[in-house]
Amino acid sequence: MVQEQSQTALLNDGFGDIPPLREEDDQINRDWVDQLVDLIATDDSDEVKAFMMPLHAADVGDVLEVLSANDRMGLIRLLGDEFDYSALTEIDDGIRLDLMDELPNADIARGVQELDSDDAVYILEDIAGPDQAEILAALPTFERLALRRSLDFPDETAGRRMQTDFIAIPPFWTVGQTIDYMREAEDLPDDFYQIYVVDPTYNLLGTLALDRMLRAKRPDRIESIMNNNVIDVPAEEDQEEAARLFERYDLVELAVVDDSNRMVGVLTIDDIVDVIQEEANEDIKRLAGVGDEEVSDNVWDALRSRVTWLMVNLVTAVLASMVIGLFDATISQMVALAVLMPIVASMGGNAGTQAMTVTVRALSTKELDRFNIRRLITREVLVGALNGVIFALIIGLVATVWFASPLLGGVIGVAMVINMFAAGVSGILIPIALDRMNIDPAVASTAFVTTVTDVVGFFAFLWLAGLAFGLL
Amino acid sequence: MVQEQSQTALLNDGFGDIPPLREEDDQINRDWVDQLVDLIATDDSDEVKAFMMPLHAADVGDVLEVLSANDRMGLIRLLGDEFDYSALTEIDDGIRLDLMDELPNADIARGVQELDSDDAVYILEDIAGPDQAEILAALPTFERLALRRSLDFPDETAGRRMQTDFIAIPPFWTVGQTIDYMREAEDLPDDFYQIYVVDPTYNLLGTLALDRMLRAKRPDRIESIMNNNVIDVPAEEDQEEAARLFERYDLVELAVVDDSNRMVGVLTIDDIVDVIQEEANEDIKRLAGVGDEEVSDNVWDALRSRVTWLMVNLVTAVLASMVIGLFDATISQMVALAVLMPIVASMGGNAGTQAMTVTVRALSTKELDRFNIRRLITREVLVGALNGVIFALIIGLVATVWFASPLLGGVIGVAMVINMFAAGVSGILIPIALDRMNIDPAVASTAFVTTVTDVVGFFAFLWLAGLAFGLL
């Protein structure tokens, strides 16, 4: 429950009845948006500012997302200097890029100057080269150099995501000195949770959480209360590796160091939460073959992100058809085979997807390691075989009754065992093999696994039936 | 890079060459584990303690996971009072439950007493009733009441996940008074990032981040520097809703309030990171039909979690077969239909899965709302139709050439358009409908969507072919 929302109405009482920003179910309130849209239409900057004033930047982001493209630009224009650019870090990439295209570079430069460096980089990194250079050129030297340094690190690394403002102190200071320093320092980060203890070359010696410092006495020396178990991450490291350190050690901040082990920035938990969310989203979407599609994507973007995978699937489907084609003479003599054959392929496809999904996820969360890989392979093979036996009995009985042929029931049963076994084996080995070849198993596994289960399913069933009924 | 690991070797130099705990790729080092297992075998408690001493509790958890069940119990026994029970919050549920079964309840009671209440609840919540009661009975009254209160809230709520220790102060205190209070207080939480300002009935008035307090002067009054925009969450609220507040407002702590709006605890970001990770994992696993399976599950558990979904799939596969069975006379006259029919069904199934995955994920991250639902439905319908046209042309051409029949190419093309359209429509509408009926769309959508695309695919293709070739 966000009480600030109920206060919105109080703060804005000049406007009569302002509905709450969010409905019971936490979605943005249509009535509230209608009032905002009306205000934007009046072009009255002061009234719009007063209406938007009580909102958290994150809520402004959510509001921007539900507005039309025109109202979005109108709102930002009317808010003028009071528009907090950190709201842009909360919206879909597509919408942000459209806005960046339309906003004058000078305005963007003024806006990102107010932000913490990690938020500024997040906004700037997707802007095209020339515009990005123009914006950077309009910034004060110190900010420009810090942002450029972050932008020079590759996408999705710790260096790219880091915040370059942090508090670094020498180990010989006392708690009192440190508190006094913070009371007077000008350029502190917006939010911070720990202090970094460094030597003169910015080598990290220890960290000190603010709560520890507050529990210490003023004359205590920093080095006597700091945490010596230093955890840091190289700037070139993948952001997912950094996220794993946060998860493992329950961190809220993590020092980022350069090649020579000098501390250059910090990662904060709010950015890492986004990384974790993104990573899981990527796995889900890639397994389903929808690329990096977003909810805000239009028809063309969605189509583009999906066609590739459908094209791959078409090839594997045609391959499976060709396997069936090998047995057209058999089928023409016994049409029941055509009726039953999709069952074997479909069950194998599903069992393969189950094994594959568990494997892909375990690889991406690093739960699959050298200690359990053998056990997991054995497990999948056994699960596949057991599933095969269970469903062979069921489908064998169904087919026997349906077509009054125990032989046909036996054939589909054996084919089921074979295909479920193939599903288990391919479901675990294919993702592991792709991972070893440094190919993201989430992207490519589905295609390979379903090809195996389709081909094996159709072939085993039709070939066994041909043998059993003498139709080959 | 966790420098504490390289220090392990230094701290343990009495043991000669101790390898690092983790390899380059961050996995636990086999050599290190071998040394530990050898030590456990010697039954020398002091040596084991010295060996394990430099490890973070999270690393102890990872080590427990890779040990055999016997070594696990041996390690905990040898560590005795020095075993930090918070390590148990880092391991798979299955392994934790096995350990809880084997450990004496008195030991568990002693162990959880040292923990923050949220960690204690996390460990206790899955223990069976009688054992749980025995452990609780062995705790001091204050701890017992706090834990029981949390355990009384339903599973997966904010109340169940909260930490009951927090710092609450009156608004009229000064910064100096507050700092002095914290220096002397005994029972502070292990880690905290903000202070809560409450009235005498524990109604939340504001919050104060530690960094703000450190930047203020000692005589400053708390109410003049606190943050009045109070965000809180009711104890009965689903933990996923709480997680969304953390994500939206970049929080590190969030107050939990009871029915009468009294503050009863706080949620911390480390628990929320686990919630976010769990939630995404649930979606992935449910979409693939593997329930709540874990990597540590054995063959039987894995089998059980997967059989349900395969059983559902068997029913839908038989249903699809029965549709084919309707056209057995048609197929027996033209066996090319049996060869081509899986292509239409498979393409529809994949396109449906794409639309469905995007929808399920958008529902679960609340990105799908009343502002974009119409646009998204329109988008999916259009994407479905366009995909239909694209792949109709391709497969139409393939079939025409393969079977030297333009009519057959035309039939499969039209069937493809129909099924891709059905895939788009069912891919978005089925999850939305399930969500409206309060059924988790991740669990049930796949079954319904693939049933639609199988049935529509086989029916459209075989019926149209029967019409076109006069075979009905």
mmCIF file of C-alpha atoms in Angstrom, chain B residues 175-403:
data_model
loop_
_atom_site.group_PDB
_atom_site.id
_atom_site.type_symbol
_atom_site.label_atom_id
_atom_site.label_comp_id
_atom_site.label_asym_id
_atom_site.label_seq_id
_atom_site.Cartn_x
_atom_site.Cartn_y
_atom_site.Cartn_z
ATOM 1 C CA VAL B 175 19.713 12.666 15.309
ATOM 2 C CA GLY B 176 22.137 12.655 18.244
ATOM 3 C CA GLN B 177 19.675 10.876 20.530
ATOM 4 C CA THR B 178 18.999 8.284 17.857
ATOM 5 C CA ILE B 179 22.675 7.559 17.250
ATOM 6 C CA ASP B 180 23.285 7.246 20.989
ATOM 7 C CA TYR B 181 20.307 4.895 21.276
ATOM 8 C CA MET B 182 21.660 2.658 18.541
ATOM 9 C CA ARG B 183 25.123 2.591 20.106
ATOM 10 C CA GLU B 184 23.627 1.201 23.290
ATOM 11 C CA ALA B 185 20.725 -0.951 22.121
ATOM 12 C CA GLU B 186 21.286 -4.686 22.493
ATOM 13 C CA ASP B 187 18.865 -6.426 20.212
ATOM 14 C CA LEU B 188 19.365 -4.678 16.883
ATOM 15 C CA PRO B 189 18.764 -6.587 13.645
ATOM 16 C CA ASP B 190 21.894 -8.005 11.980
ATOM 17 C CA ASP B 191 21.682 -5.618 9.051
ATOM 18 C CA PHE B 192 19.450 -2.622 8.590
ATOM 19 C CA TYR B 193 19.321 0.297 6.202
ATOM 20 C CA GLN B 194 16.646 2.576 7.565
ATOM 21 C CA ILE B 195 14.937 3.593 10.765
ATOM 22 C CA TYR B 196 11.181 3.780 11.262
ATOM 23 C CA VAL B 197 9.514 6.774 12.859
ATOM 24 C CA VAL B 198 6.314 5.769 14.670
ATOM 25 C CA ASP B 199 3.731 7.217 17.023
ATOM 26 C CA PRO B 200 3.035 5.564 20.411
ATOM 27 C CA THR B 201 0.655 3.058 18.801
ATOM 28 C CA TYR B 202 3.304 2.043 16.245
ATOM 29 C CA ASN B 203 1.566 3.829 13.434
ATOM 30 C CA LEU B 204 4.211 4.539 10.829
ATOM 31 C CA LEU B 205 4.875 8.284 10.388
ATOM 32 C CA GLY B 206 7.968 8.208 8.228
ATOM 33 C CA THR B 207 11.244 6.523 7.438
ATOM 34 C CA LEU B 208 14.826 7.660 7.672
ATOM 35 C CA ALA B 209 17.561 6.083 5.575
ATOM 36 C CA LEU B 210 20.849 5.714 7.449
ATOM 37 C CA ASP B 211 22.739 7.748 4.853
ATOM 38 C CA ARG B 212 20.328 10.671 5.363
ATOM 39 C CA MET B 213 20.828 10.472 9.099
ATOM 40 C CA LEU B 214 24.600 10.460 8.726
ATOM 41 C CA ARG B 215 24.451 13.571 6.597
ATOM 42 C CA ALA B 216 22.330 15.417 9.187
ATOM 43 C CA LYS B 217 23.620 17.286 12.287
ATOM 44 C CA ARG B 218 23.251 15.844 15.794
ATOM 45 C CA PRO B 219 20.700 18.449 16.987
ATOM 46 C CA ASP B 220 18.442 17.951 13.904
ATOM 47 C CA ARG B 221 15.021 16.617 14.814
ATOM 48 C CA ILE B 222 14.083 13.334 13.192
ATOM 49 C CA GLU B 223 10.716 14.604 11.970
ATOM 50 C CA SER B 224 12.413 17.430 10.086
ATOM 51 C CA ILE B 225 14.635 15.092 8.045
ATOM 52 C CA MET B 226 12.501 11.941 7.748
ATOM 53 C CA ASN B 227 10.829 10.839 4.541
ATOM 54 C CA ASN B 228 7.067 11.402 4.879
ATOM 55 C CA ASN B 229 6.116 9.496 1.744
ATOM 56 C CA VAL B 230 5.392 6.331 3.616
ATOM 57 C CA ILE B 231 5.243 3.133 1.591
ATOM 58 C CA ASP B 232 4.094 0.044 3.450
ATOM 59 C CA VAL B 233 2.535 -3.327 2.760
ATOM 60 C CA PRO B 234 -0.199 -5.157 4.707
ATOM 61 C CA ALA B 235 1.040 -8.373 6.361
ATOM 62 C CA GLU B 236 -1.560 -10.470 4.517
ATOM 63 C CA GLU B 237 -0.432 -9.182 1.110
ATOM 64 C CA ASP B 238 1.118 -11.652 -1.317
ATOM 65 C CA GLN B 239 4.924 -11.517 -1.277
ATOM 66 C CA GLU B 240 4.895 -10.962 -5.036
ATOM 67 C CA GLU B 241 2.973 -7.703 -4.573
ATOM 68 C CA ALA B 242 5.563 -6.633 -2.025
ATOM 69 C CA ALA B 243 8.313 -7.568 -4.486
ATOM 70 C CA ARG B 244 6.704 -5.334 -7.079
ATOM 71 C CA LEU B 245 6.828 -2.367 -4.656
ATOM 72 C CA PHE B 246 10.548 -3.004 -4.115
ATOM 73 C CA GLU B 247 11.140 -3.103 -7.843
ATOM 74 C CA ARG B 248 9.028 -0.086 -8.629
ATOM 75 C CA TYR B 249 10.408 2.218 -5.935
ATOM 76 C CA ASP B 250 13.952 0.792 -5.747
ATOM 77 C CA LEU B 251 13.541 -0.032 -2.052
ATOM 78 C CA VAL B 252 15.928 -1.911 0.226
ATOM 79 C CA GLU B 253 13.473 -2.216 3.120
ATOM 80 C CA LEU B 254 9.710 -1.989 3.369
ATOM 81 C CA ALA B 255 7.511 -1.679 6.474
ATOM 82 C CA VAL B 256 4.884 -4.391 7.071
ATOM 83 C CA VAL B 257 1.699 -3.306 8.876
ATOM 84 C CA ASP B 258 -1.166 -5.243 10.467
ATOM 85 C CA ASP B 259 -4.930 -4.764 10.126
ATOM 86 C CA SER B 260 -4.958 -1.751 12.409
ATOM 87 C CA ASN B 261 -2.050 -0.202 10.497
ATOM 88 C CA ARG B 262 0.448 -0.884 13.277
ATOM 89 C CA MET B 263 3.936 -1.660 12.086
ATOM 90 C CA VAL B 264 4.825 -5.303 12.819
ATOM 91 C CA GLY B 265 7.962 -5.956 10.798
ATOM 92 C CA VAL B 266 10.066 -5.158 7.761
ATOM 93 C CA LEU B 267 10.805 -6.902 4.499
ATOM 94 C CA THR B 268 14.401 -6.704 3.322
ATOM 95 C CA ILE B 269 15.719 -6.723 -0.224
ATOM 96 C CA ASP B 270 17.684 -9.970 0.150
ATOM 97 C CA ASP B 271 14.484 -11.916 0.782
ATOM 98 C CA ILE B 272 12.778 -10.068 -2.045
ATOM 99 C CA VAL B 273 15.535 -10.987 -4.490
ATOM 100 C CA ASP B 274 14.736 -14.619 -3.684
ATOM 101 C CA VAL B 275 11.026 -13.961 -4.220
ATOM 102 C CA ILE B 276 11.669 -12.402 -7.632
ATOM 103 C CA GLN B 277 13.918 -15.291 -8.616
ATOM 104 C CA GLU B 278 11.363 -17.848 -7.365
ATOM 105 C CA GLU B 279 8.506 -16.162 -9.185
ATOM 106 C CA ALA B 280 10.319 -16.174 -12.514
ATOM 107 C CA ASN B 281 11.376 -19.785 -11.945
ATOM 108 C CA GLU B 282 7.779 -20.748 -11.247
ATOM 109 C CA ASP B 283 6.607 -19.237 -14.518
ATOM 110 C CA ILE B 284 9.292 -21.027 -16.518
ATOM 111 C CA LYS B 285 8.693 -24.371 -14.857
ATOM 112 C CA ARG B 286 4.926 -24.192 -14.950
ATOM 113 C CA LEU B 287 4.921 -23.261 -18.629
ATOM 114 C CA ALA B 288 6.991 -26.374 -19.287
ATOM 115 C CA GLY B 289 4.811 -28.481 -16.965
ATOM 116 C CA VAL B 290 7.449 -29.458 -14.392
ATOM 117 C CA GLY B 291 5.713 -28.098 -11.292
ATOM 118 C CA ASP B 292 7.983 -27.010 -8.461
ATOM 119 C CA GLU B 293 10.742 -29.450 -9.271
ATOM 120 C CA GLU B 294 14.227 -28.703 -7.949
ATOM 121 C CA VAL B 295 17.665 -29.724 -9.137
ATOM 122 C CA SER B 296 18.137 -31.737 -5.938
ATOM 123 C CA ASP B 297 14.947 -33.758 -6.518
ATOM 124 C CA ASN B 298 15.493 -37.466 -6.997
ATOM 125 C CA VAL B 299 14.053 -39.619 -9.785
ATOM 126 C CA TRP B 300 10.740 -40.186 -7.994
ATOM 127 C CA ASP B 301 10.138 -36.546 -7.138
ATOM 128 C CA ALA B 302 11.018 -35.480 -10.672
ATOM 129 C CA LEU B 303 8.772 -38.166 -12.113
ATOM 130 C CA ARG B 304 5.877 -37.152 -9.889
ATOM 131 C CA SER B 305 6.210 -33.474 -10.781
ATOM 132 C CA ARG B 306 6.124 -34.276 -14.495
ATOM 133 C CA VAL B 307 3.602 -37.071 -14.869
ATOM 134 C CA THR B 308 0.566 -34.848 -14.298
ATOM 135 C CA TRP B 309 1.361 -32.621 -17.211
ATOM 136 C CA LEU B 310 2.206 -35.572 -19.481
ATOM 137 C CA MET B 311 -1.129 -37.134 -18.554
ATOM 138 C CA VAL B 312 -2.926 -33.925 -19.558
ATOM 139 C CA ASN B 313 -0.935 -33.883 -22.767
ATOM 140 C CA LEU B 314 -1.871 -37.493 -23.462
ATOM 141 C CA VAL B 315 -5.533 -36.563 -23.305
ATOM 142 C CA THR B 316 -5.085 -33.646 -25.705
ATOM 143 C CA ALA B 317 -2.958 -35.806 -28.030
ATOM 144 C CA VAL B 318 -5.649 -38.492 -28.101
ATOM 145 C CA LEU B 319 -8.206 -35.762 -28.803
ATOM 146 C CA ALA B 320 -6.129 -34.604 -31.763
ATOM 147 C CA SER B 321 -5.883 -38.236 -32.930
ATOM 148 C CA MET B 322 -9.634 -38.565 -32.825
ATOM 149 C CA VAL B 323 -9.878 -35.538 -35.105
ATOM 150 C CA ILE B 324 -7.532 -37.307 -37.517
ATOM 151 C CA GLY B 325 -9.612 -40.465 -37.108
ATOM 152 C CA LEU B 326 -12.626 -38.577 -38.485
ATOM 153 C CA PHE B 327 -10.761 -38.354 -41.769
ATOM 154 C CA ASP B 328 -9.268 -41.853 -42.005
ATOM 155 C CA ALA B 329 -11.110 -42.534 -45.264
ATOM 156 C CA THR B 330 -9.735 -39.315 -46.740
ATOM 157 C CA ILE B 331 -6.181 -40.137 -45.649
ATOM 158 C CA SER B 332 -6.329 -43.693 -46.975
ATOM 159 C CA GLN B 333 -7.107 -42.266 -50.424
ATOM 160 C CA MET B 334 -4.311 -39.723 -50.276
ATOM 161 C CA VAL B 335 -1.418 -40.594 -48.006
ATOM 162 C CA ALA B 336 0.363 -37.266 -48.710
ATOM 163 C CA LEU B 337 -2.095 -35.755 -46.227
ATOM 164 C CA ALA B 338 -0.659 -37.898 -43.430
ATOM 165 C CA VAL B 339 2.806 -36.765 -44.410
ATOM 166 C CA LEU B 340 1.971 -33.051 -44.380
ATOM 167 C CA MET B 341 -0.548 -32.766 -41.542
ATOM 168 C CA PRO B 342 1.948 -32.567 -38.632
ATOM 169 C CA ILE B 343 3.474 -29.442 -40.193
ATOM 170 C CA VAL B 344 0.286 -27.411 -39.814
ATOM 171 C CA ALA B 345 -0.254 -28.559 -36.236
ATOM 172 C CA SER B 346 3.374 -28.035 -35.226
ATOM 173 C CA MET B 347 3.610 -24.501 -36.665
ATOM 174 C CA GLY B 348 0.369 -23.550 -34.938
ATOM 175 C CA GLY B 349 1.599 -25.014 -31.671
ATOM 176 C CA ASN B 350 4.784 -22.974 -31.810
ATOM 177 C CA ALA B 351 3.113 -19.720 -32.796
ATOM 178 C CA GLY B 352 0.544 -20.266 -30.041
ATOM 179 C CA THR B 353 3.291 -20.908 -27.494
ATOM 180 C CA GLN B 354 5.009 -17.669 -28.509
ATOM 181 C CA ALA B 355 1.875 -15.550 -28.054
ATOM 182 C CA MET B 356 1.002 -17.395 -24.848
ATOM 183 C CA THR B 357 4.466 -16.989 -23.290
ATOM 184 C CA VAL B 358 4.501 -13.256 -23.929
ATOM 185 C CA THR B 359 1.012 -12.970 -22.441
ATOM 186 C CA VAL B 360 1.687 -15.116 -19.371
ATOM 187 C CA ARG B 361 4.849 -13.170 -18.594
ATOM 188 C CA ALA B 362 3.144 -9.806 -19.109
ATOM 189 C CA LEU B 363 0.346 -10.898 -16.772
ATOM 190 C CA SER B 364 2.718 -12.038 -14.110
ATOM 191 C CA THR B 365 4.876 -8.893 -14.216
ATOM 192 C CA LYS B 366 1.689 -6.780 -14.405
ATOM 193 C CA GLU B 367 2.841 -5.216 -17.654
ATOM 194 C CA LEU B 368 -0.454 -6.203 -19.209
ATOM 195 C CA ASP B 369 -3.056 -3.750 -17.908
ATOM 196 C CA ARG B 370 -6.283 -2.114 -18.905
ATOM 197 C CA PHE B 371 -4.391 0.453 -20.964
ATOM 198 C CA ASN B 372 -2.741 -1.969 -23.353
ATOM 199 C CA ILE B 373 -4.964 -5.057 -23.298
ATOM 200 C CA ARG B 374 -6.835 -4.075 -26.456
ATOM 201 C CA ARG B 375 -3.675 -3.125 -28.275
ATOM 202 C CA LEU B 376 -2.066 -6.434 -27.295
ATOM 203 C CA ILE B 377 -5.042 -8.520 -28.380
ATOM 204 C CA THR B 378 -5.122 -6.690 -31.707
ATOM 205 C CA ARG B 379 -1.387 -7.162 -32.034
ATOM 206 C CA GLU B 380 -1.526 -10.914 -31.437
ATOM 207 C CA VAL B 381 -4.388 -11.369 -33.866
ATOM 208 C CA LEU B 382 -2.510 -9.407 -36.539
ATOM 209 C CA VAL B 383 0.786 -11.191 -35.858
ATOM 210 C CA GLY B 384 -1.065 -14.506 -36.109
ATOM 211 C CA ALA B 385 -2.670 -13.558 -39.417
ATOM 212 C CA LEU B 386 0.589 -12.221 -40.870
ATOM 213 C CA ASN B 387 2.564 -15.259 -39.734
ATOM 214 C CA GLY B 388 -0.176 -17.322 -41.347
ATOM 215 C CA VAL B 389 0.237 -15.564 -44.671
ATOM 216 C CA ILE B 390 4.044 -15.750 -44.603
ATOM 217 C CA PHE B 391 4.197 -19.448 -43.775
ATOM 218 C CA ALA B 392 1.239 -20.296 -45.994
ATOM 219 C CA LEU B 393 3.224 -19.006 -48.961
ATOM 220 C CA ILE B 394 6.346 -20.920 -48.002
ATOM 221 C CA ILE B 395 4.743 -24.244 -47.120
ATOM 222 C CA GLY B 396 2.295 -23.898 -50.022
ATOM 223 C CA LEU B 397 5.239 -23.670 -52.385
ATOM 224 C CA VAL B 398 7.060 -26.571 -50.700
ATOM 225 C CA ALA B 399 4.000 -28.836 -50.854
ATOM 226 C CA THR B 400 3.260 -27.866 -54.477
ATOM 227 C CA VAL B 401 6.754 -28.848 -55.556
ATOM 228 C CA TRP B 402 7.090 -31.902 -53.282
ATOM 229 C CA PHE B 403 3.833 -33.553 -54.329
#
